[in-house]
PDB file of C-alpha atoms in Angstrom:
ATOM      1  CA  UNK N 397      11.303  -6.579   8.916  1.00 62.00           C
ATOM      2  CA  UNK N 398      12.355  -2.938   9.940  1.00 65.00           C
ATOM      3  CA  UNK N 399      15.735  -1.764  10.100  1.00 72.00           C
ATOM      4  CA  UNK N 400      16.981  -0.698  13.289  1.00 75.00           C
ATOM      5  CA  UNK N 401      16.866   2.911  11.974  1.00 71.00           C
ATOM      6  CA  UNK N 402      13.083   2.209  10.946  1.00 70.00           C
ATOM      7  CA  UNK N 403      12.306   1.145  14.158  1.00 77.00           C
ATOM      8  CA  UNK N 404      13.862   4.092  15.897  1.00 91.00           C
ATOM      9  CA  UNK N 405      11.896   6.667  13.335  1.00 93.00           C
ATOM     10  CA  UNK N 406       8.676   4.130  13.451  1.00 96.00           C
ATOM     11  CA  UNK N 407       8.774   5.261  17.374  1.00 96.00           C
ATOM     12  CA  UNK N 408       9.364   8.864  16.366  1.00 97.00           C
ATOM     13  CA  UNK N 409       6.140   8.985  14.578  1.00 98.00           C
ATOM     14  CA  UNK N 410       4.224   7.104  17.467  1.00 97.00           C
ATOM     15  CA  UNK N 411       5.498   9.679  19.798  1.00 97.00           C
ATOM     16  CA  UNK N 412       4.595  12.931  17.335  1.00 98.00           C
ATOM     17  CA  UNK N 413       1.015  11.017  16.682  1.00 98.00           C
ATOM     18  CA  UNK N 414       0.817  11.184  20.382  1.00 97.00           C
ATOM     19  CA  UNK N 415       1.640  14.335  21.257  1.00 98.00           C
ATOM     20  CA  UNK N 416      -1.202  15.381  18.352  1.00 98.00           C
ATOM     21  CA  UNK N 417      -4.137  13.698  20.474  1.00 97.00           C
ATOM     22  CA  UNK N 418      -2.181  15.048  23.772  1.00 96.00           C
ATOM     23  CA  UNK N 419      -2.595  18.884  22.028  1.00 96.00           C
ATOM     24  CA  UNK N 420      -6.037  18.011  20.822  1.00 94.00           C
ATOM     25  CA  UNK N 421      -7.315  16.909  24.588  1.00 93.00           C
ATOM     26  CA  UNK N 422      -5.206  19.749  26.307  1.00 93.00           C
ATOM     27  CA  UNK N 423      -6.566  22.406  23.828  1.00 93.00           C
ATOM     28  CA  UNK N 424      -3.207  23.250  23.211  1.00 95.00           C
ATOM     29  CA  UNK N 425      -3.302  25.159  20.583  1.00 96.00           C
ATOM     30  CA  UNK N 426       0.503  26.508  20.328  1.00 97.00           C
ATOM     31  CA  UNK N 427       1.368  22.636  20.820  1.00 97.00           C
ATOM     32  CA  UNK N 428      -1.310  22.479  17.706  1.00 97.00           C
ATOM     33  CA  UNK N 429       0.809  25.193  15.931  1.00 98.00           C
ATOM     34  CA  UNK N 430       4.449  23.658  16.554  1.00 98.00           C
ATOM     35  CA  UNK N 431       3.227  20.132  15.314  1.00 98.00           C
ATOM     36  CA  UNK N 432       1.693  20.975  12.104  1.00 98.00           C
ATOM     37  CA  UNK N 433       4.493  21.046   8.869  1.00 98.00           C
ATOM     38  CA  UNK N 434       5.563  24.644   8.436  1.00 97.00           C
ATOM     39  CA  UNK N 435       6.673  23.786   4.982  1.00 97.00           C
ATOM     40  CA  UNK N 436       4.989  21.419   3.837  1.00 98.00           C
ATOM     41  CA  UNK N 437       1.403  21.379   2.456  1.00 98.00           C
ATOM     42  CA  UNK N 438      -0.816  20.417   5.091  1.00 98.00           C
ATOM     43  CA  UNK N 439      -4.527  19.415   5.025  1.00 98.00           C
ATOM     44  CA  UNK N 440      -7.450  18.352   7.047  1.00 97.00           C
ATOM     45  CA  UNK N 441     -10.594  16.632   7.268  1.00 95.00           C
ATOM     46  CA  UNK N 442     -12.319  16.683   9.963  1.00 92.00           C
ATOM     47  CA  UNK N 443     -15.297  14.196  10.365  1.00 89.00           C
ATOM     48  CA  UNK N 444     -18.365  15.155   8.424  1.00 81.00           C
ATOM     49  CA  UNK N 445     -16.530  18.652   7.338  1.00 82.00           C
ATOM     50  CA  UNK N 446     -15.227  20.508   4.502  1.00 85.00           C
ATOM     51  CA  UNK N 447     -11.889  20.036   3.386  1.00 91.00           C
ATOM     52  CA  UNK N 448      -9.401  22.243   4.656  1.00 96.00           C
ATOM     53  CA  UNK N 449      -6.107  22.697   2.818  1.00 97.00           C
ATOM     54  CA  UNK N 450      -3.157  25.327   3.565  1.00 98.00           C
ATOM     55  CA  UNK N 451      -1.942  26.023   7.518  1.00 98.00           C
ATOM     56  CA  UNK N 452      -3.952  29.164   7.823  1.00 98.00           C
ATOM     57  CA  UNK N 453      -7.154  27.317   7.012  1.00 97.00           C
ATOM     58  CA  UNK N 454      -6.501  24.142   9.172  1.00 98.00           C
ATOM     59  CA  UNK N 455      -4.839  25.669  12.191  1.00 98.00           C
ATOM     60  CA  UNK N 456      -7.760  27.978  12.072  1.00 97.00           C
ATOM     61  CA  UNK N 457     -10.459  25.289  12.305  1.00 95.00           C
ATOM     62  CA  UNK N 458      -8.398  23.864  15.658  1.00 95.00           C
ATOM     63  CA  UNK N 459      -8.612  26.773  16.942  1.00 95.00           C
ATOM     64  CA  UNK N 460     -11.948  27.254  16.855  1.00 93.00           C
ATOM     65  CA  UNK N 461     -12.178  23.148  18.119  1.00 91.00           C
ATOM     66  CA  UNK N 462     -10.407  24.111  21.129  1.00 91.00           C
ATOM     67  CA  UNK N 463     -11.779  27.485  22.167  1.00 91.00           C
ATOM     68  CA  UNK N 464     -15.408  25.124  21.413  1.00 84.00           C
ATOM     69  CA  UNK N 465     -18.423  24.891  24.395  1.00 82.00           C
ATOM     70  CA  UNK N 466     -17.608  21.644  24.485  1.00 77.00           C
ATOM     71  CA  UNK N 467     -13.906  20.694  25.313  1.00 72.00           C
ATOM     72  CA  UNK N 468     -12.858  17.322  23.606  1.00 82.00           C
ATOM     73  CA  UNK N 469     -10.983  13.972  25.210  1.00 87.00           C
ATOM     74  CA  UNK N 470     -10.050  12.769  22.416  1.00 91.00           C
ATOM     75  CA  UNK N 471      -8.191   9.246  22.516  1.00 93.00           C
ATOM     76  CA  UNK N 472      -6.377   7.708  19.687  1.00 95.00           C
ATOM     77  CA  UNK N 473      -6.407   3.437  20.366  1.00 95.00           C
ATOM     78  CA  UNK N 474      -4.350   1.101  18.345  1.00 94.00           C
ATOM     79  CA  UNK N 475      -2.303   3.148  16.331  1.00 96.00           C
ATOM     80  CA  UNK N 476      -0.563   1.242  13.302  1.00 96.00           C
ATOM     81  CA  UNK N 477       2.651   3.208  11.441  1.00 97.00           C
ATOM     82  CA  UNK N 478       3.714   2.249   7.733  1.00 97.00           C
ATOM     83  CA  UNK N 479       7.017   4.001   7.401  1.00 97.00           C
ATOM     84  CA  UNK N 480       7.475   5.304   3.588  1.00 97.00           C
ATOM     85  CA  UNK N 481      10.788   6.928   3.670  1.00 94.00           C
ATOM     86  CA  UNK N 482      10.865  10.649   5.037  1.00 95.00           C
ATOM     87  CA  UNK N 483       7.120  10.581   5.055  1.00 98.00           C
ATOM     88  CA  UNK N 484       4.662   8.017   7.732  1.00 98.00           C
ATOM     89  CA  UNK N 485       0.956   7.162   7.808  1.00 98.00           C
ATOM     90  CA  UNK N 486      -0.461   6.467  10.799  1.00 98.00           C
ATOM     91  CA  UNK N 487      -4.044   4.596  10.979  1.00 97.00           C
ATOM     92  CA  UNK N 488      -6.107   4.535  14.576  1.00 96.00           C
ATOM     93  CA  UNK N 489      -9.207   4.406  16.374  1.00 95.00           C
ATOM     94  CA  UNK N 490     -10.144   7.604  18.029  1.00 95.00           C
ATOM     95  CA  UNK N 491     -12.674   7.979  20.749  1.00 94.00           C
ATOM     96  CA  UNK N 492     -13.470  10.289  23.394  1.00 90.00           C
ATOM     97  CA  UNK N 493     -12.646  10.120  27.051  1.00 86.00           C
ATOM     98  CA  UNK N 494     -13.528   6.470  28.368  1.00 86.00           C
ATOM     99  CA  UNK N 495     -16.175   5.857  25.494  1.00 92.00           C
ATOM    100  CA  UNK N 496     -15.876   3.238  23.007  1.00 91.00           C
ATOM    101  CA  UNK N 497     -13.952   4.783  19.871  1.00 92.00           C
ATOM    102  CA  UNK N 498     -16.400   5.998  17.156  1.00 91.00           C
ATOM    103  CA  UNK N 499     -13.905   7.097  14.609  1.00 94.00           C
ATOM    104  CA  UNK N 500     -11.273   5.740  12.336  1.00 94.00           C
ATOM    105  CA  UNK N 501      -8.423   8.088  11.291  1.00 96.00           C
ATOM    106  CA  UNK N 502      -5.269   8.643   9.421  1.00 98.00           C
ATOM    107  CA  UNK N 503      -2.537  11.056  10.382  1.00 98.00           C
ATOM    108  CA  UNK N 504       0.603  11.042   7.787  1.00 98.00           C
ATOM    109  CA  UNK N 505       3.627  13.236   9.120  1.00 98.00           C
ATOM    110  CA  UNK N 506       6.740  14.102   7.139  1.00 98.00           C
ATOM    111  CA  UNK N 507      10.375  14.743   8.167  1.00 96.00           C
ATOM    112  CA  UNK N 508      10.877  18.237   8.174  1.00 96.00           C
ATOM    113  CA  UNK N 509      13.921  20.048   9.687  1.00 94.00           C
ATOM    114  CA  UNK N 510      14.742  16.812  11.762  1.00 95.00           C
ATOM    115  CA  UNK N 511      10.725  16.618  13.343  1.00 96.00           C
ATOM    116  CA  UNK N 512       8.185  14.779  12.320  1.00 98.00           C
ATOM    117  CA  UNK N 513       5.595  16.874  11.908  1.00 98.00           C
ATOM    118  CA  UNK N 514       1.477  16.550  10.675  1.00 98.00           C
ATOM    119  CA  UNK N 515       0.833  17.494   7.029  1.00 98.00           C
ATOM    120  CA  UNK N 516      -2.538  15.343   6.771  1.00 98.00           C
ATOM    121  CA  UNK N 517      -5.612  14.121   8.869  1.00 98.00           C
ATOM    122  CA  UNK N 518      -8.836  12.748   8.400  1.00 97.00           C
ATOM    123  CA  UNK N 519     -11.614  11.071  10.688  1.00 95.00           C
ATOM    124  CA  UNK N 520     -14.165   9.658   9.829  1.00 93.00           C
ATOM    125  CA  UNK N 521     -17.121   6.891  11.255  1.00 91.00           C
ATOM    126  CA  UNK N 522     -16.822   3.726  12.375  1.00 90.00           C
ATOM    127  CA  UNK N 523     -19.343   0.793  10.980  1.00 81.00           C
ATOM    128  CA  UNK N 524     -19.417   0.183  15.050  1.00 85.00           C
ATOM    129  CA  UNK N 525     -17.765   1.661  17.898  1.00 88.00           C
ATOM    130  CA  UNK N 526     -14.845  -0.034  19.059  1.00 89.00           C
ATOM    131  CA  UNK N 527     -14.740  -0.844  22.955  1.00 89.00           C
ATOM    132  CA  UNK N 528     -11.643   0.836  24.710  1.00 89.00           C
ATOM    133  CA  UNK N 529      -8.429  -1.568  24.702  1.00 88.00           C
ATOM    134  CA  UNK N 530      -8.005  -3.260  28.337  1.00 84.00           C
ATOM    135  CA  UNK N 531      -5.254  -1.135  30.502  1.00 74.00           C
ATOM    136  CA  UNK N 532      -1.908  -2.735  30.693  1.00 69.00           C
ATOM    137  CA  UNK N 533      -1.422  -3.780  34.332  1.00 66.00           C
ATOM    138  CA  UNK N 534       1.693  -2.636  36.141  1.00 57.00           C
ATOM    139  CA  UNK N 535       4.322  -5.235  36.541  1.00 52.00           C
ATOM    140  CA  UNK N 536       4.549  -4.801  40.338  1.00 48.00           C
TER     141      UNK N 536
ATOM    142  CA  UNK A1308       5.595  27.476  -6.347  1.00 62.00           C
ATOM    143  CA  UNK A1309       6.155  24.173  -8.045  1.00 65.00           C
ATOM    144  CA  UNK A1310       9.519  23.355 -10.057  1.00 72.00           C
ATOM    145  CA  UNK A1311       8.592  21.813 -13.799  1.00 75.00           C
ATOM    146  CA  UNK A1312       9.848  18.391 -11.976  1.00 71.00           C
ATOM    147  CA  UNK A1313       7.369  18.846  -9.548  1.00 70.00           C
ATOM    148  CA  UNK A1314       4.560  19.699 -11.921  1.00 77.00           C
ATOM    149  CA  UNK A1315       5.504  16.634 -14.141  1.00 91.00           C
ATOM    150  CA  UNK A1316       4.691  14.632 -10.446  1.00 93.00           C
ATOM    151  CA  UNK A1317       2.150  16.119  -9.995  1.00 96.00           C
ATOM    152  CA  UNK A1318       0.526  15.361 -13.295  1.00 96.00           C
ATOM    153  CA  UNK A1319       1.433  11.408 -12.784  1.00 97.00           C
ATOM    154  CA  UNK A1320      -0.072  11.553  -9.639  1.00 98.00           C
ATOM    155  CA  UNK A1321      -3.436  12.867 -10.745  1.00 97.00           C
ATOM    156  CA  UNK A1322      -3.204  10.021 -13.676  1.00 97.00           C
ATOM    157  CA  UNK A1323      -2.599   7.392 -11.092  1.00 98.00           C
ATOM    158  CA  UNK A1324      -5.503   9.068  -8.552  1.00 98.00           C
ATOM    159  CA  UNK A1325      -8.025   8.828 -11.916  1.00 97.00           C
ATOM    160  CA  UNK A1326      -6.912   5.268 -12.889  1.00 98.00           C
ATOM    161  CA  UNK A1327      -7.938   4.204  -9.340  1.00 98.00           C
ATOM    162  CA  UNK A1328     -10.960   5.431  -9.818  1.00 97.00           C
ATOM    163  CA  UNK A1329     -11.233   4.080 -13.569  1.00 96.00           C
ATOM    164  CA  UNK A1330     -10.302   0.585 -12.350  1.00 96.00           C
ATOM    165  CA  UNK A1331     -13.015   1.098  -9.611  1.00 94.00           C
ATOM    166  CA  UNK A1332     -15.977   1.861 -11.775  1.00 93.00           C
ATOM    167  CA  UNK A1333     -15.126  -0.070 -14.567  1.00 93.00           C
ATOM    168  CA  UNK A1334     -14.295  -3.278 -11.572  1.00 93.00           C
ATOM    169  CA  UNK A1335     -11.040  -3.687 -13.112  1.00 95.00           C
ATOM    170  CA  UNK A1336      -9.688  -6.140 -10.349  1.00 96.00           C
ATOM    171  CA  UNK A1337      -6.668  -6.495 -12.499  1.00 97.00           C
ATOM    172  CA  UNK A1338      -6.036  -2.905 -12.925  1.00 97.00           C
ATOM    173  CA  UNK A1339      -6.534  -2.555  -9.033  1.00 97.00           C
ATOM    174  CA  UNK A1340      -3.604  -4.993  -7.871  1.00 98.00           C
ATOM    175  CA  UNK A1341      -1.463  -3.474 -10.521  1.00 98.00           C
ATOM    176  CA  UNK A1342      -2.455   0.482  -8.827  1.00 98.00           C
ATOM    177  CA  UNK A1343      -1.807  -0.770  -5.161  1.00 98.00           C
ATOM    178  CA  UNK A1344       2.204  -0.942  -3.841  1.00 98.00           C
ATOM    179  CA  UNK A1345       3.840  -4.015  -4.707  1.00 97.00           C
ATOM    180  CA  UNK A1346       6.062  -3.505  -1.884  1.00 97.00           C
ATOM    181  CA  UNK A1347       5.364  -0.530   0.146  1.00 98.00           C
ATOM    182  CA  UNK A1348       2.967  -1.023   3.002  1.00 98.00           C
ATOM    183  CA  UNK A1349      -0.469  -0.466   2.329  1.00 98.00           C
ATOM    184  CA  UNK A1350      -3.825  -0.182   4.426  1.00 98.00           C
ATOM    185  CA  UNK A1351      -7.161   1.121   3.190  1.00 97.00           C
ATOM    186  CA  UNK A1352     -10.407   2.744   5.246  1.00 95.00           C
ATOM    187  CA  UNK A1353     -13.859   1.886   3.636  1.00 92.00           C
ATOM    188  CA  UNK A1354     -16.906   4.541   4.651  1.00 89.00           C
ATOM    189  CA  UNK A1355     -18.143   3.096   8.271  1.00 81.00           C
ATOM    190  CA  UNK A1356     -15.747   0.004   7.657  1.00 82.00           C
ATOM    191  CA  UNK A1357     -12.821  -1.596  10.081  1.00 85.00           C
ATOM    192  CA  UNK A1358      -8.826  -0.960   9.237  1.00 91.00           C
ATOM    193  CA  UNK A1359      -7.395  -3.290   6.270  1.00 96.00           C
ATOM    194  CA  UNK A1360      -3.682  -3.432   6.536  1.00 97.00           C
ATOM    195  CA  UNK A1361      -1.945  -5.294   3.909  1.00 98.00           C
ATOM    196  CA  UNK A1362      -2.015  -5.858   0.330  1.00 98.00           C
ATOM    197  CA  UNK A1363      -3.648  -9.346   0.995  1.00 98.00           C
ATOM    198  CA  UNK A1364      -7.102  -7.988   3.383  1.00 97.00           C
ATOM    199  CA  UNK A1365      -7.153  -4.769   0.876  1.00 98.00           C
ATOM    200  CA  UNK A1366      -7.083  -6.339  -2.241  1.00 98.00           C
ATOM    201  CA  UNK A1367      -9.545  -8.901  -0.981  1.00 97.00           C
ATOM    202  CA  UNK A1368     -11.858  -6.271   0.131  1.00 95.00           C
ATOM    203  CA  UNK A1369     -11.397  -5.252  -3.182  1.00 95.00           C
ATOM    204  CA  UNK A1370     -12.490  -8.167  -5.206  1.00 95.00           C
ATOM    205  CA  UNK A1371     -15.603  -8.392  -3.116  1.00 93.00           C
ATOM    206  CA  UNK A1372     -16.859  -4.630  -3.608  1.00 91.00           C
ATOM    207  CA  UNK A1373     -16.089  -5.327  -7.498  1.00 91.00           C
ATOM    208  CA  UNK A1374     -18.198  -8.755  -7.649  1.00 91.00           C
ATOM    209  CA  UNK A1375     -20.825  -7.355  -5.331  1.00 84.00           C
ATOM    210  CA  UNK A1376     -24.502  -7.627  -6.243  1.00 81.00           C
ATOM    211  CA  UNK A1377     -24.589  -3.449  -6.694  1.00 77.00           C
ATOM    212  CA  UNK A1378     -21.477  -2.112  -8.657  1.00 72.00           C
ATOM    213  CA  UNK A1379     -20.639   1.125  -8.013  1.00 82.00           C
ATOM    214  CA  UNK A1380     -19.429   3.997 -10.661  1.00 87.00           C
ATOM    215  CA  UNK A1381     -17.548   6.174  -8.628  1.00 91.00           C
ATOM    216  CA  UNK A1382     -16.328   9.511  -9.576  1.00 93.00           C
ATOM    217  CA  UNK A1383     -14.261  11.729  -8.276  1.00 95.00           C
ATOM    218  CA  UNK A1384     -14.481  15.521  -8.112  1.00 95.00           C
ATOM    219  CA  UNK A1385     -12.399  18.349  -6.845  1.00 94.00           C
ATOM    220  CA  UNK A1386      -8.923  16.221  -6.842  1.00 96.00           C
ATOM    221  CA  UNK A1387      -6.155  18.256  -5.241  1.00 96.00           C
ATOM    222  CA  UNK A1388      -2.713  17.162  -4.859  1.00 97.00           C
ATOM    223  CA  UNK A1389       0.158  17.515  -2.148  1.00 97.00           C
ATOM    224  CA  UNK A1390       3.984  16.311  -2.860  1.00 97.00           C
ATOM    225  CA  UNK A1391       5.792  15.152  -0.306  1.00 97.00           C
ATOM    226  CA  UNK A1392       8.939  13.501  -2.296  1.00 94.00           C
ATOM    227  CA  UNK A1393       8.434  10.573  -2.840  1.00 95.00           C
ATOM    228  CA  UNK A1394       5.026  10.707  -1.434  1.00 98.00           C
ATOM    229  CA  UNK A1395       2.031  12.402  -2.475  1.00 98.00           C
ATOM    230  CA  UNK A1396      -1.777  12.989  -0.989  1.00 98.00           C
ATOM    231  CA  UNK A1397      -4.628  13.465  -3.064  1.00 98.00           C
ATOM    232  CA  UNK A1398      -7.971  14.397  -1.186  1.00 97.00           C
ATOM    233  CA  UNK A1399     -11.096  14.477  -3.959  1.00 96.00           C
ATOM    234  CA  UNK A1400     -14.705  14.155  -3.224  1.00 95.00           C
ATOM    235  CA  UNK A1401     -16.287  10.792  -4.240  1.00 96.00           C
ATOM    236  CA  UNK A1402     -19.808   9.980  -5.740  1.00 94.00           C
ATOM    237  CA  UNK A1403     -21.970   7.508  -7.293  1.00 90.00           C
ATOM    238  CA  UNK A1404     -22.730   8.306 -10.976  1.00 86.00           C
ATOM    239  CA  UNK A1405     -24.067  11.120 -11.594  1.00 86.00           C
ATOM    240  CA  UNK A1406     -25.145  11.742  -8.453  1.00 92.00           C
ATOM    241  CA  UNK A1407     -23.613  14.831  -5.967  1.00 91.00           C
ATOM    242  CA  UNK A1408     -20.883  13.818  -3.906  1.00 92.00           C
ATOM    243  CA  UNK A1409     -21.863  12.584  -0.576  1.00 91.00           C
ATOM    244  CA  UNK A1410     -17.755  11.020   0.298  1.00 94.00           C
ATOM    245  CA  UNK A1411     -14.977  12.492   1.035  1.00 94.00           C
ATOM    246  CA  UNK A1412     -11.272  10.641   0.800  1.00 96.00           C
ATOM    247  CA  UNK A1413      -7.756  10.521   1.272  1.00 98.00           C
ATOM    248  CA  UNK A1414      -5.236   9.151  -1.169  1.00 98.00           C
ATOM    249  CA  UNK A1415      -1.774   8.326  -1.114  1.00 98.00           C
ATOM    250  CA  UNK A1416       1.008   7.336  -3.299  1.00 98.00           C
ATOM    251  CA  UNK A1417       4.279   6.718  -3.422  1.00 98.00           C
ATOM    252  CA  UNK A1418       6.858   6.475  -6.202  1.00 96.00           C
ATOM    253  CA  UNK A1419       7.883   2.227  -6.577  1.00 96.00           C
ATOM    254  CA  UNK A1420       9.440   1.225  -9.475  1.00 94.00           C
ATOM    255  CA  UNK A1421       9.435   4.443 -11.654  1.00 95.00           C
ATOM    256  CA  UNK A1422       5.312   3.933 -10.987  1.00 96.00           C
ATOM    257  CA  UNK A1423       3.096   6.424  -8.757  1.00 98.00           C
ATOM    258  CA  UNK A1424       1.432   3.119  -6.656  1.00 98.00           C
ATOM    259  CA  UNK A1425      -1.524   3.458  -4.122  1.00 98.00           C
ATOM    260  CA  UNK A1426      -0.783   2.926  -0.136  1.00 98.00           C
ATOM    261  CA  UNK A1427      -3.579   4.042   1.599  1.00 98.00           C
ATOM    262  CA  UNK A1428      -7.014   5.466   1.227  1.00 98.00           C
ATOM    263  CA  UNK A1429      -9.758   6.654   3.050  1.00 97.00           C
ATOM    264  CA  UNK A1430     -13.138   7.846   2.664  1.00 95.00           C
ATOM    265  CA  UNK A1431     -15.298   9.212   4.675  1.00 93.00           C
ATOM    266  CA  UNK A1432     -19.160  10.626   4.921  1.00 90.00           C
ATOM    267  CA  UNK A1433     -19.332  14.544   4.006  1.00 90.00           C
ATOM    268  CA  UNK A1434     -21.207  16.632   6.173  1.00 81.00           C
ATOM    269  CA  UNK A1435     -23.715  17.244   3.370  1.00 85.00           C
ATOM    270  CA  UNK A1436     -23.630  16.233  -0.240  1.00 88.00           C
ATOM    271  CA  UNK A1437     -21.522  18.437  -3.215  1.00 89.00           C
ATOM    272  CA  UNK A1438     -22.888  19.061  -6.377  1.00 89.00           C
ATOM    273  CA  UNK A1439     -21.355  17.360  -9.662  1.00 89.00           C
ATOM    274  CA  UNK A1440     -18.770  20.010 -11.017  1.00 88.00           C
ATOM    275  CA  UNK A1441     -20.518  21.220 -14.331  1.00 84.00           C
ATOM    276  CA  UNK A1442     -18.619  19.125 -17.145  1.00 74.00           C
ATOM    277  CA  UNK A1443     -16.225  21.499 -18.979  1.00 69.00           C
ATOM    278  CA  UNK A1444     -17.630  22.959 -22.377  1.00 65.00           C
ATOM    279  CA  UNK A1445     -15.778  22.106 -25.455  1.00 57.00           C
ATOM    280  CA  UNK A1446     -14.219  24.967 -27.277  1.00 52.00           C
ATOM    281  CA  UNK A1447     -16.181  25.348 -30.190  1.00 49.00           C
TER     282      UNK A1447
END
């Protein structure tokens, strides 16, 4: 069972995981910048890609995602958290705009100068897409 | 630059990193329960698979990959390491024998017990296979 200061980090992470697929689907790219570890060493596999390791490298290859012919929605669905201390991995389903998700991916994020911020990700397939998760209705 | 501490880590880490891939090969079930955290959280991401979380579903998955009618003598090239305290990610390339790579993955330990134990790990398909390193040649 998590501590109440696990909990309160575990919903930390949740909200830094989010604001990665929120900078991802906005082509944010300075969002991009700010949430990546500035100290830390960062890498990046994107699906069916090279590895990219260093900031330069990986900050590069968003760019060049973003400023792409073909802007990406990308949705992250069920996202799980395993706290380890100053460091997090989170596991989810991504998919794009209202599709079924097609990828499976894990973001870890370390506590640096009082943010968590991104030092890894990788996506990769799905055996089978994953149908969207229902909407929760509004309680009136 | 890394301190002599860190560099001692990091050499532990790459030990643990090959040992996982030693118990794999060799379908060391034993030697796989003893690599994965006893009492961190752990989760694991087979190629075109669904999300295991827990030592119970991983280590399950485990057993049946290792008893499966095809085993599997995974290598892995290219290993690179990233410490994060306690923490550390390896990303490698993965593949069959002597075969070129065709995988690419995600590893990550953490320090429990004085050990360097597995919590997650992911692989994933690369875009298109990597040749086998050439093996090192012995001086003399």
């Amino acid at each position: 069972m998590l501590s109440p200061k696990e909990t309160t980090s575990e919903a930390a992470v949740l909200r830094a995981n989010a604001s990665f697929y929120r900078a991802f689907t906005h082509a944010d790219y300075a969002a991009m910048c700010q949430l990546w570890a500035q100290h830390a060493p960062v890498a990046c596999l994107h699906p069916g890609a090279s590895m990219l390791v260093g900031r330069g490298p990986v900050l590069d290859a968003w760019r060049q995602i973003m400023t792409g012919p073909e802007p990406l929605v990308m949705r992250c669905d069920h996202p799980n958290v395993h706290m380890l201390g100053d460091c997090a991995i989170v596991t989810c389903h991504e998919g794009n705009a209202e599709h079924p998700a097609h990828l499976i991916a894990t973001n870890v994020f370390v506590l640096e100068d009082g943010h968590w911020r991104m030092v890894h990700h990788q996506a990769g397939p799905l055996a089978r897409v994953v149908p969207r998760p229902a909407p929760v209705a509004a309680s009136n």
